[in-house]
PDB file of C-alpha atoms and ligand atoms in Angstrom:
ATOM      1  CA  MET A   1      95.986  94.483 126.546  1.00 84.00           C
ATOM      2  CA  ILE A   2      93.152  92.433 127.992  1.00 95.00           C
ATOM      3  CA  VAL A   3      94.860  89.111 127.330  1.00 98.00           C
ATOM      4  CA  ARG A   4      97.966  88.990 129.532  1.00 98.00           C
ATOM      5  CA  GLN A   5      99.694  85.851 128.341  1.00 98.00           C
ATOM      6  CA  LEU A   6      99.464  82.439 126.741  1.00 98.00           C
ATOM      7  CA  GLY A   7      99.114  80.545 129.991  1.00 98.00           C
ATOM      8  CA  TYR A   8      98.712  76.948 128.916  1.00 98.00           C
ATOM      9  CA  LEU A   9      98.464  74.629 125.975  1.00 98.00           C
ATOM     10  CA  GLY A  10      96.457  71.410 125.609  1.00 98.00           C
ATOM     11  CA  LEU A  11      97.350  68.717 123.072  1.00 98.00           C
ATOM     12  CA  ALA A  12      95.728  65.421 122.124  1.00 98.00           C
ATOM     13  CA  VAL A  13      98.291  62.878 120.938  1.00 98.00           C
ATOM     14  CA  ARG A  14      98.590  59.220 120.054  1.00 97.00           C
ATOM     15  CA  ASP A  15     101.979  58.520 121.608  1.00 97.00           C
ATOM     16  CA  THR A  16     102.002  60.014 125.104  1.00 97.00           C
ATOM     17  CA  ALA A  17     105.159  58.095 126.068  1.00 96.00           C
ATOM     18  CA  ALA A  18     107.090  59.681 123.207  1.00 97.00           C
ATOM     19  CA  TRP A  19     105.867  63.130 124.271  1.00 97.00           C
ATOM     20  CA  GLN A  20     106.880  62.442 127.865  1.00 97.00           C
ATOM     21  CA  ARG A  21     110.397  61.471 126.753  1.00 96.00           C
ATOM     22  CA  LEU A  22     110.653  64.525 124.537  1.00 97.00           C
ATOM     23  CA  LEU A  23     109.451  67.117 127.028  1.00 97.00           C
ATOM     24  CA  VAL A  24     111.158  65.712 130.138  1.00 97.00           C
ATOM     25  CA  ASP A  25     114.298  63.926 128.946  1.00 95.00           C
ATOM     26  CA  ARG A  26     115.203  66.082 125.947  1.00 96.00           C
ATOM     27  CA  LEU A  27     113.861  69.549 126.841  1.00 97.00           C
ATOM     28  CA  GLY A  28     113.913  69.622 130.639  1.00 96.00           C
ATOM     29  CA  CYS A  29     110.241  70.106 131.516  1.00 97.00           C
ATOM     30  CA  GLN A  30     109.050  68.652 134.824  1.00 97.00           C
ATOM     31  CA  PRO A  31     106.193  66.163 135.200  1.00 96.00           C
ATOM     32  CA  ALA A  32     103.504  67.909 137.244  1.00 96.00           C
ATOM     33  CA  VAL A  33     101.561  66.627 140.208  1.00 90.00           C
ATOM     34  CA  GLY A  34      98.330  65.082 138.980  1.00 86.00           C
ATOM     35  CA  SER A  35      99.795  63.527 135.842  1.00 87.00           C
ATOM     36  CA  SER A  36      98.393  60.180 134.801  1.00 90.00           C
ATOM     37  CA  PRO A  37      99.276  57.965 131.840  1.00 89.00           C
ATOM     38  CA  GLU A  38      96.109  59.150 130.088  1.00 93.00           C
ATOM     39  CA  ARG A  39      96.559  62.803 130.924  1.00 96.00           C
ATOM     40  CA  LEU A  40     100.077  64.108 131.254  1.00 97.00           C
ATOM     41  CA  ARG A  41     100.868  67.525 132.688  1.00 97.00           C
ATOM     42  CA  PHE A  42     104.149  69.357 132.574  1.00 98.00           C
ATOM     43  CA  ARG A  43     105.598  72.275 134.497  1.00 97.00           C
ATOM     44  CA  ILE A  44     108.126  74.789 133.257  1.00 97.00           C
ATOM     45  CA  ASP A  45     107.881  77.232 136.167  1.00 97.00           C
ATOM     46  CA  ASP A  46     105.920  77.890 139.352  1.00 96.00           C
ATOM     47  CA  ARG A  47     102.517  77.257 137.770  1.00 97.00           C
ATOM     48  CA  SER A  48     100.734  73.956 138.454  1.00 96.00           C
ATOM     49  CA  HIS A  49     101.279  73.049 134.805  1.00 97.00           C
ATOM     50  CA  ARG A  50     101.714  74.743 131.437  1.00 98.00           C
ATOM     51  CA  ILE A  51     101.298  71.867 128.993  1.00 98.00           C
ATOM     52  CA  ALA A  52      98.600  69.161 129.202  1.00 98.00           C
ATOM     53  CA  ILE A  53      98.678  66.124 126.937  1.00 98.00           C
ATOM     54  CA  GLN A  54      95.653  63.897 126.502  1.00 98.00           C
ATOM     55  CA  ALA A  55      95.964  60.338 125.193  1.00 97.00           C
ATOM     56  CA  SER A  56      93.905  60.168 122.001  1.00 97.00           C
ATOM     57  CA  ASP A  57      93.468  58.277 118.754  1.00 97.00           C
ATOM     58  CA  ALA A  58      93.983  61.540 116.856  1.00 94.00           C
ATOM     59  CA  GLU A  59      96.623  64.264 116.798  1.00 96.00           C
ATOM     60  CA  ARG A  60      95.281  67.735 117.442  1.00 96.00           C
ATOM     61  CA  ILE A  61      95.675  70.971 119.345  1.00 97.00           C
ATOM     62  CA  ASP A  62      92.985  70.712 122.015  1.00 98.00           C
ATOM     63  CA  TYR A  63      93.101  74.302 123.251  1.00 98.00           C
ATOM     64  CA  LEU A  64      95.156  77.439 123.731  1.00 98.00           C
ATOM     65  CA  GLY A  65      94.667  79.015 127.173  1.00 98.00           C
ATOM     66  CA  PHE A  66      94.885  82.798 127.359  1.00 98.00           C
ATOM     67  CA  GLU A  67      95.042  84.483 130.741  1.00 98.00           C
ATOM     68  CA  VAL A  68      93.203  87.641 131.757  1.00 98.00           C
ATOM     69  CA  ALA A  69      93.731  89.550 134.982  1.00 98.00           C
ATOM     70  CA  ASP A  70      90.610  88.756 136.954  1.00 98.00           C
ATOM     71  CA  ALA A  71      86.883  88.005 136.921  1.00 98.00           C
ATOM     72  CA  ALA A  72      86.006  91.513 135.708  1.00 98.00           C
ATOM     73  CA  ALA A  73      88.379  91.259 132.755  1.00 98.00           C
ATOM     74  CA  HIS A  74      86.992  87.822 131.975  1.00 98.00           C
ATOM     75  CA  THR A  75      83.424  89.156 131.933  1.00 98.00           C
ATOM     76  CA  GLU A  76      84.471  92.124 129.798  1.00 98.00           C
ATOM     77  CA  LEU A  77      86.150  89.882 127.242  1.00 98.00           C
ATOM     78  CA  VAL A  78      83.224  87.463 127.056  1.00 98.00           C
ATOM     79  CA  GLU A  79      80.806  90.362 126.500  1.00 98.00           C
ATOM     80  CA  ARG A  80      83.053  91.865 123.844  1.00 97.00           C
ATOM     81  CA  LEU A  81      83.290  88.559 121.968  1.00 98.00           C
ATOM     82  CA  ARG A  82      79.537  87.977 122.141  1.00 98.00           C
ATOM     83  CA  ALA A  83      78.861  91.520 120.921  1.00 97.00           C
ATOM     84  CA  ALA A  84      81.079  90.748 117.924  1.00 96.00           C
ATOM     85  CA  GLY A  85      79.018  87.652 117.174  1.00 97.00           C
ATOM     86  CA  HIS A  86      81.272  84.950 118.594  1.00 97.00           C
ATOM     87  CA  HIS A  87      79.762  81.929 120.285  1.00 98.00           C
ATOM     88  CA  VAL A  88      81.294  81.844 123.767  1.00 98.00           C
ATOM     89  CA  VAL A  89      80.703  78.937 126.132  1.00 98.00           C
ATOM     90  CA  ALA A  90      81.260  78.938 129.896  1.00 98.00           C
ATOM     91  CA  GLY A  91      83.704  76.336 131.167  1.00 98.00           C
ATOM     92  CA  THR A  92      82.257  73.407 133.129  1.00 98.00           C
ATOM     93  CA  ALA A  93      83.228  72.583 136.689  1.00 98.00           C
ATOM     94  CA  GLU A  94      85.263  69.666 135.306  1.00 97.00           C
ATOM     95  CA  GLU A  95      87.139  71.954 132.915  1.00 98.00           C
ATOM     96  CA  LEU A  96      87.891  74.464 135.679  1.00 98.00           C
ATOM     97  CA  ALA A  97      89.206  71.666 137.893  1.00 97.00           C
ATOM     98  CA  ASP A  98      91.261  70.201 135.063  1.00 97.00           C
ATOM     99  CA  ARG A  99      92.850  73.548 134.103  1.00 97.00           C
ATOM    100  CA  GLN A 100      93.141  74.497 137.795  1.00 97.00           C
ATOM    101  CA  VAL A 101      91.698  77.973 137.291  1.00 98.00           C
ATOM    102  CA  LEU A 102      88.982  80.025 138.973  1.00 98.00           C
ATOM    103  CA  GLY A 103      87.056  80.977 135.854  1.00 98.00           C
ATOM    104  CA  LEU A 104      87.042  79.943 132.203  1.00 98.00           C
ATOM    105  CA  SER A 105      85.185  80.470 128.932  1.00 98.00           C
ATOM    106  CA  HIS A 106      85.995  79.292 125.452  1.00 98.00           C
ATOM    107  CA  THR A 107      85.308  79.989 121.816  1.00 98.00           C
ATOM    108  CA  VAL A 108      86.821  78.971 118.489  1.00 98.00           C
ATOM    109  CA  ASP A 109      89.123  81.348 116.649  1.00 98.00           C
ATOM    110  CA  PRO A 110      88.706  81.874 112.882  1.00 98.00           C
ATOM    111  CA  ALA A 111      91.650  79.531 112.233  1.00 98.00           C
ATOM    112  CA  GLY A 112      89.642  76.774 113.916  1.00 98.00           C
ATOM    113  CA  TYR A 113      91.420  76.438 117.254  1.00 98.00           C
ATOM    114  CA  ARG A 114      89.645  76.322 120.588  1.00 98.00           C
ATOM    115  CA  VAL A 115      90.777  79.308 122.628  1.00 98.00           C
ATOM    116  CA  GLU A 116      90.098  79.461 126.335  1.00 98.00           C
ATOM    117  CA  PHE A 117      90.056  82.634 128.425  1.00 98.00           C
ATOM    118  CA  TYR A 118      90.695  82.125 132.090  1.00 98.00           C
ATOM    119  CA  TYR A 119      91.656  83.873 135.284  1.00 98.00           C
ATOM    120  CA  GLY A 120      92.967  82.626 138.620  1.00 98.00           C
ATOM    121  CA  PRO A 121      95.584  80.014 137.719  1.00 98.00           C
ATOM    122  CA  THR A 122      97.038  77.749 140.426  1.00 96.00           C
ATOM    123  CA  GLY A 123     100.656  77.836 141.448  1.00 95.00           C
ATOM    124  CA  ASP A 124     102.843  75.022 142.718  1.00 94.00           C
ATOM    125  CA  GLU A 125     104.859  76.076 145.771  1.00 93.00           C
ATOM    126  CA  ARG A 126     107.416  73.345 145.240  1.00 95.00           C
ATOM    127  CA  PRO A 127     110.476  74.585 143.368  1.00 94.00           C
ATOM    128  CA  PHE A 128     110.616  73.883 139.664  1.00 96.00           C
ATOM    129  CA  VAL A 129     113.249  71.197 139.125  1.00 95.00           C
ATOM    130  CA  SER A 130     114.450  70.249 135.674  1.00 94.00           C
ATOM    131  CA  ALA A 131     116.062  66.849 135.298  1.00 88.00           C
ATOM    132  CA  LEU A 132     118.417  68.471 132.784  1.00 89.00           C
ATOM    133  CA  GLY A 133     119.464  71.212 135.164  1.00 88.00           C
ATOM    134  CA  ILE A 134     117.749  73.989 133.236  1.00 90.00           C
ATOM    135  CA  PRO A 135     117.642  76.811 135.770  1.00 86.00           C
ATOM    136  CA  GLY A 136     114.087  77.740 134.790  1.00 89.00           C
ATOM    137  CA  PHE A 137     112.264  78.633 131.618  1.00 97.00           C
ATOM    138  CA  VAL A 138     111.673  82.210 130.490  1.00 98.00           C
ATOM    139  CA  SER A 139     107.963  82.286 131.270  1.00 97.00           C
ATOM    140  CA  GLY A 140     106.226  83.778 134.329  1.00 96.00           C
ATOM    141  CA  ALA A 141     104.310  86.892 133.314  1.00 97.00           C
ATOM    142  CA  LEU A 142     105.543  86.451 129.724  1.00 98.00           C
ATOM    143  CA  GLY A 143     103.547  83.231 129.442  1.00 98.00           C
ATOM    144  CA  LEU A 144     104.651  79.803 128.357  1.00 98.00           C
ATOM    145  CA  GLY A 145     106.093  80.883 125.014  1.00 98.00           C
ATOM    146  CA  HIS A 146     104.515  81.459 121.621  1.00 98.00           C
ATOM    147  CA  VAL A 147     102.452  79.638 119.022  1.00 98.00           C
ATOM    148  CA  VAL A 148     102.637  79.957 115.242  1.00 98.00           C
ATOM    149  CA  ILE A 149      99.628  79.063 113.119  1.00 98.00           C
ATOM    150  CA  ALA A 150      99.400  78.891 109.332  1.00 98.00           C
ATOM    151  CA  THR A 151      95.879  79.660 108.201  1.00 98.00           C
ATOM    152  CA  PRO A 152      93.912  80.371 105.042  1.00 97.00           C
ATOM    153  CA  LYS A 153      91.708  82.620 107.234  1.00 97.00           C
ATOM    154  CA  TYR A 154      94.624  84.991 107.715  1.00 98.00           C
ATOM    155  CA  GLU A 155      92.757  88.310 107.774  1.00 97.00           C
ATOM    156  CA  GLN A 156      89.879  87.034 109.927  1.00 97.00           C
ATOM    157  CA  THR A 157      92.248  85.422 112.425  1.00 98.00           C
ATOM    158  CA  LEU A 158      94.360  88.566 112.576  1.00 98.00           C
ATOM    159  CA  ARG A 159      91.276  90.662 113.265  1.00 98.00           C
ATOM    160  CA  PHE A 160      90.196  88.244 116.000  1.00 98.00           C
ATOM    161  CA  TYR A 161      93.489  88.401 117.881  1.00 98.00           C
ATOM    162  CA  GLN A 162      93.999  92.099 117.257  1.00 98.00           C
ATOM    163  CA  ASP A 163      90.518  93.580 117.609  1.00 97.00           C
ATOM    164  CA  GLN A 164      88.855  91.149 120.004  1.00 97.00           C
ATOM    165  CA  LEU A 165      91.723  89.919 122.178  1.00 97.00           C
ATOM    166  CA  GLY A 166      93.723  93.155 122.054  1.00 97.00           C
ATOM    167  CA  PHE A 167      97.011  91.843 120.671  1.00 98.00           C
ATOM    168  CA  ARG A 168      99.360  94.418 119.104  1.00 98.00           C
ATOM    169  CA  VAL A 169     101.404  93.986 115.958  1.00 98.00           C
ATOM    170  CA  SER A 170     105.157  93.695 116.616  1.00 98.00           C
ATOM    171  CA  ASP A 171     106.300  93.291 113.010  1.00 97.00           C
ATOM    172  CA  HIS A 172     105.905  91.561 109.680  1.00 98.00           C
ATOM    173  CA  ILE A 173     108.100  89.166 107.721  1.00 97.00           C
ATOM    174  CA  THR A 174     107.576  88.850 103.986  1.00 97.00           C
ATOM    175  CA  THR A 175     109.957  86.657 102.041  1.00 94.00           C
ATOM    176  CA  GLY A 176     109.603  85.092  98.621  1.00 84.00           C
ATOM    177  CA  GLY A 177     107.539  82.229  99.890  1.00 80.00           C
ATOM    178  CA  MET A 178     106.107  83.455 103.159  1.00 92.00           C
ATOM    179  CA  GLU A 179     103.994  86.173 104.716  1.00 96.00           C
ATOM    180  CA  ALA A 180     103.774  86.354 108.503  1.00 98.00           C
ATOM    181  CA  ILE A 181     102.609  88.765 111.180  1.00 98.00           C
ATOM    182  CA  PHE A 182     103.797  88.705 114.786  1.00 98.00           C
ATOM    183  CA  LEU A 183     101.482  89.675 117.624  1.00 98.00           C
ATOM    184  CA  ARG A 184     102.176  90.403 121.277  1.00 98.00           C
ATOM    185  CA  CYS A 185     100.075  90.673 124.417  1.00 98.00           C
ATOM    186  CA  ASN A 186     102.954  91.404 126.845  1.00 98.00           C
ATOM    187  CA  PRO A 187     106.623  92.357 126.421  1.00 98.00           C
ATOM    188  CA  ARG A 188     107.475  89.008 124.802  1.00 98.00           C
ATOM    189  CA  HIS A 189     108.045  89.909 121.147  1.00 98.00           C
ATOM    190  CA  HIS A 190     105.263  87.618 120.006  1.00 98.00           C
ATOM    191  CA  THR A 191     102.854  85.256 121.683  1.00 98.00           C
ATOM    192  CA  VAL A 192     100.893  84.458 118.505  1.00 98.00           C
ATOM    193  CA  ALA A 193     102.216  84.601 114.942  1.00 98.00           C
ATOM    194  CA  LEU A 194     100.137  83.959 111.846  1.00 98.00           C
ATOM    195  CA  LEU A 195     101.382  82.631 108.533  1.00 98.00           C
ATOM    196  CA  ARG A 196      99.321  83.072 105.407  1.00 97.00           C
ATOM    197  CA  SER A 197      98.585  79.631 103.972  1.00 96.00           C
ATOM    198  CA  ALA A 198      99.329  78.840 100.351  1.00 92.00           C
ATOM    199  CA  PRO A 199      96.410  79.467  97.976  1.00 90.00           C
ATOM    200  CA  ASP A 200      93.812  76.676  97.856  1.00 93.00           C
ATOM    201  CA  THR A 201      94.755  75.478 101.346  1.00 94.00           C
ATOM    202  CA  GLU A 202      91.575  74.740 103.275  1.00 95.00           C
ATOM    203  CA  GLU A 203      92.775  73.724 106.727  1.00 97.00           C
ATOM    204  CA  SER A 204      94.814  75.718 109.198  1.00 97.00           C
ATOM    205  CA  GLU A 205      98.037  74.119 110.324  1.00 97.00           C
ATOM    206  CA  PHE A 206      99.720  74.374 113.699  1.00 98.00           C
ATOM    207  CA  HIS A 207     103.329  75.161 112.823  1.00 97.00           C
ATOM    208  CA  HIS A 208     105.066  75.201 116.220  1.00 98.00           C
ATOM    209  CA  PHE A 209     105.103  76.337 119.778  1.00 98.00           C
ATOM    210  CA  MET A 210     108.165  77.863 121.371  1.00 98.00           C
ATOM    211  CA  LEU A 211     109.797  77.301 124.746  1.00 98.00           C
ATOM    212  CA  GLU A 212     112.499  79.724 125.884  1.00 98.00           C
ATOM    213  CA  VAL A 213     115.373  79.042 128.265  1.00 98.00           C
ATOM    214  CA  PRO A 214     117.614  81.661 129.855  1.00 96.00           C
ATOM    215  CA  ASP A 215     120.981  80.671 128.435  1.00 96.00           C
ATOM    216  CA  LEU A 216     122.592  79.499 125.219  1.00 97.00           C
ATOM    217  CA  ASP A 217     124.209  76.488 126.901  1.00 95.00           C
ATOM    218  CA  SER A 218     120.756  75.025 127.671  1.00 95.00           C
ATOM    219  CA  VAL A 219     119.833  75.352 123.990  1.00 97.00           C
ATOM    220  CA  GLY A 220     123.128  73.806 122.887  1.00 96.00           C
ATOM    221  CA  ARG A 221     122.838  70.903 125.307  1.00 95.00           C
ATOM    222  CA  ALA A 222     119.236  70.204 124.252  1.00 96.00           C
ATOM    223  CA  HIS A 223     120.346  70.325 120.610  1.00 97.00           C
ATOM    224  CA  ASP A 224     123.186  67.867 121.273  1.00 96.00           C
ATOM    225  CA  ASP A 225     120.826  65.614 123.166  1.00 95.00           C
ATOM    226  CA  CYS A 226     118.165  65.658 120.431  1.00 96.00           C
ATOM    227  CA  VAL A 227     120.797  64.760 117.840  1.00 96.00           C
ATOM    228  CA  GLN A 228     122.129  61.960 120.072  1.00 96.00           C
ATOM    229  CA  ALA A 229     118.616  60.599 120.668  1.00 96.00           C
ATOM    230  CA  GLU A 230     117.735  60.916 116.973  1.00 95.00           C
ATOM    231  CA  VAL A 231     114.914  63.378 117.555  1.00 97.00           C
ATOM    232  CA  PRO A 232     114.356  64.889 114.094  1.00 97.00           C
ATOM    233  CA  ILE A 233     115.706  68.440 113.848  1.00 97.00           C
ATOM    234  CA  SER A 234     113.509  70.316 111.371  1.00 97.00           C
ATOM    235  CA  TYR A 235     115.435  73.631 111.308  1.00 98.00           C
ATOM    236  CA  SER A 236     119.082  73.990 112.275  1.00 97.00           C
ATOM    237  CA  LEU A 237     120.345  76.383 114.924  1.00 98.00           C
ATOM    238  CA  GLY A 238     119.909  79.968 113.854  1.00 98.00           C
ATOM    239  CA  ARG A 239     119.034  83.494 114.962  1.00 98.00           C
ATOM    240  CA  HIS A 240     115.726  85.040 113.946  1.00 98.00           C
ATOM    241  CA  THR A 241     115.717  88.546 112.531  1.00 97.00           C
ATOM    242  CA  ASN A 242     112.695  89.976 114.287  1.00 97.00           C
ATOM    243  CA  ASP A 243     112.724  88.576 117.819  1.00 98.00           C
ATOM    244  CA  ARG A 244     116.504  87.903 117.758  1.00 98.00           C
ATOM    245  CA  MET A 245     115.978  84.454 119.276  1.00 98.00           C
ATOM    246  CA  VAL A 246     118.722  81.839 118.875  1.00 98.00           C
ATOM    247  CA  SER A 247     116.920  78.540 118.484  1.00 98.00           C
ATOM    248  CA  PHE A 248     116.471  75.254 116.722  1.00 98.00           C
ATOM    249  CA  TYR A 249     113.273  73.428 115.777  1.00 98.00           C
ATOM    250  CA  LEU A 250     112.559  69.783 116.432  1.00 98.00           C
ATOM    251  CA  ARG A 251     109.787  67.663 114.997  1.00 98.00           C
ATOM    252  CA  THR A 252     107.407  66.339 117.645  1.00 98.00           C
ATOM    253  CA  PRO A 253     105.728  62.920 117.502  1.00 97.00           C
ATOM    254  CA  SER A 254     102.535  64.792 116.484  1.00 97.00           C
ATOM    255  CA  GLY A 255     104.079  66.161 113.298  1.00 96.00           C
ATOM    256  CA  PHE A 256     104.388  69.837 114.210  1.00 97.00           C
ATOM    257  CA  ASP A 257     107.507  71.495 115.636  1.00 98.00           C
ATOM    258  CA  ILE A 258     108.762  72.857 118.914  1.00 98.00           C
ATOM    259  CA  GLU A 259     111.128  75.812 118.724  1.00 98.00           C
ATOM    260  CA  PHE A 260     113.621  75.746 121.601  1.00 98.00           C
ATOM    261  CA  GLY A 261     115.547  78.933 122.041  1.00 98.00           C
ATOM    262  CA  THR A 262     117.017  81.733 124.085  1.00 98.00           C
ATOM    263  CA  GLY A 263     117.538  85.475 123.956  1.00 98.00           C
ATOM    264  CA  GLY A 264     114.163  86.582 122.605  1.00 98.00           C
ATOM    265  CA  ARG A 265     113.969  90.338 122.837  1.00 97.00           C
ATOM    266  CA  LEU A 266     111.344  92.211 124.809  1.00 98.00           C
ATOM    267  CA  VAL A 267     109.183  95.009 123.462  1.00 98.00           C
ATOM    268  CA  ASP A 268     108.759  98.375 125.156  1.00 97.00           C
ATOM    269  CA  ASP A 269     105.401  99.676 123.917  1.00 96.00           C
ATOM    270  CA  ALA A 270     106.489 103.279 124.493  1.00 96.00           C
ATOM    271  CA  THR A 271     109.333 103.129 121.990  1.00 97.00           C
ATOM    272  CA  TRP A 272     108.430 100.270 119.639  1.00 97.00           C
ATOM    273  CA  ASP A 273     107.942 100.893 115.911  1.00 96.00           C
ATOM    274  CA  VAL A 274     106.566  98.207 113.613  1.00 97.00           C
ATOM    275  CA  ASP A 275     109.181  96.977 111.132  1.00 96.00           C
ATOM    276  CA  GLN A 276     109.069  94.619 108.212  1.00 96.00           C
ATOM    277  CA  TYR A 277     111.736  92.045 107.473  1.00 97.00           C
ATOM    278  CA  ARG A 278     112.674  90.320 104.234  1.00 96.00           C
ATOM    279  CA  SER A 279     114.166  87.226 105.824  1.00 96.00           C
ATOM    280  CA  ILE A 280     113.374  84.995 108.762  1.00 96.00           C
ATOM    281  CA  SER A 281     116.864  84.633 110.162  1.00 97.00           C
ATOM    282  CA  PHE A 282     120.239  86.381 110.263  1.00 97.00           C
ATOM    283  CA  TRP A 283     121.900  82.969 110.006  1.00 98.00           C
ATOM    284  CA  GLY A 284     120.935  79.316 110.292  1.00 98.00           C
ATOM    285  CA  HIS A 285     117.424  77.888 110.597  1.00 97.00           C
ATOM    286  CA  ARG A 286     118.126  75.790 107.525  1.00 96.00           C
ATOM    287  CA  PRO A 287     115.296  73.362 106.786  1.00 94.00           C
ATOM    288  CA  LEU A 288     116.499  69.809 107.310  1.00 93.00           C
ATOM    289  CA  PRO A 289     114.993  66.531 106.161  1.00 89.00           C
ATOM    290  CA  THR A 290     113.061  64.973 109.030  1.00 83.00           C
ATOM    291  CA  GLY A 291     112.448  61.601 107.435  1.00 67.00           C
TER     292      GLY A 291
HETATM  293 FE1  FE2 B 301     108.817  80.678 116.761  1.00 88.36          FE
END
C-alpha cells in the first residue's frame, strides 16, 4: 500500500484554548515544541507533532496528512494522481517547514478535504510525556488513528482512497440507518472510514477522528474526567463490532467528535476476509444528548 499511515491532522478552530484544554488536560496529549497561541501543535508519540490547530474565524478540517515511504513513492503517487486527472500541487517551503517534512504535495479528495502526501517526517528525541500518565498512544507505524467522513460523494471518495491511494477494504457495516465502509493502509483495522450521507445532503461532514491508548484504564479515566469537566459525551462507552475497539465519543468545541478508545484489532492481510456487519457495536455507544 503506497500510503503507509495517517501521519498528521490539521484543524482550523475558533476556540484554541478549549482545544488545548481538551487535548492536553482531558485526553493526555502533549504540547509540542514550536506551539504558539495562534498555532498549537500536539504530540502523542515520538513524532514532532501529530495534530496542528490553527486559530481561525471558521471551523474546518484544514488537511489530512498521509505518509509515504520516501521521495520515490511520493513521485509515484503524484504521477498516478495526475494521470487520473487530479490537480496536485507541490508544497511550498513554508508548508514543508510547518509540517516538518522533507517533501509534500496536496490535492483535494472527492469529499472535499485537502489531503497531503508527504515523506520524511521529523521526530522528537525527547520522551513523550503525558500529563495524565498515559504510557503512550497506539500510533507509531499505525499512524495517529483514524478519520471518519460522511459524504454524498461516497462512490467517488471510495474510488479515490482505494484506487489512487491504495487503501484496502476491511469490512462494511450496514444498519437500518447507516452504510459505511472501512479502509486500511496498514495493520490498523481502518485509517479512513466513509459513511454514505443521507439523500439530498450536499456537503460532506467530518464525523470524528480516533485516538487509541494501550489500556482500558486510560479510557476509563479519560471518560471520568470528561464527565467531571462537563465535556459533552456524544456516544457512551461501548465496543465496536468490526474493529473491536472499546471507546467513547466526546463532542469537540468544533462540533465533530473524537473517539477515544483501546483494543482496536490489527489486520493480517494474508488471512483477512472482508465481512459485513449489521450493527455498529456489541454493546454501548448509545447516542447521548450533547446540548
Ligand atoms: Fe471510529
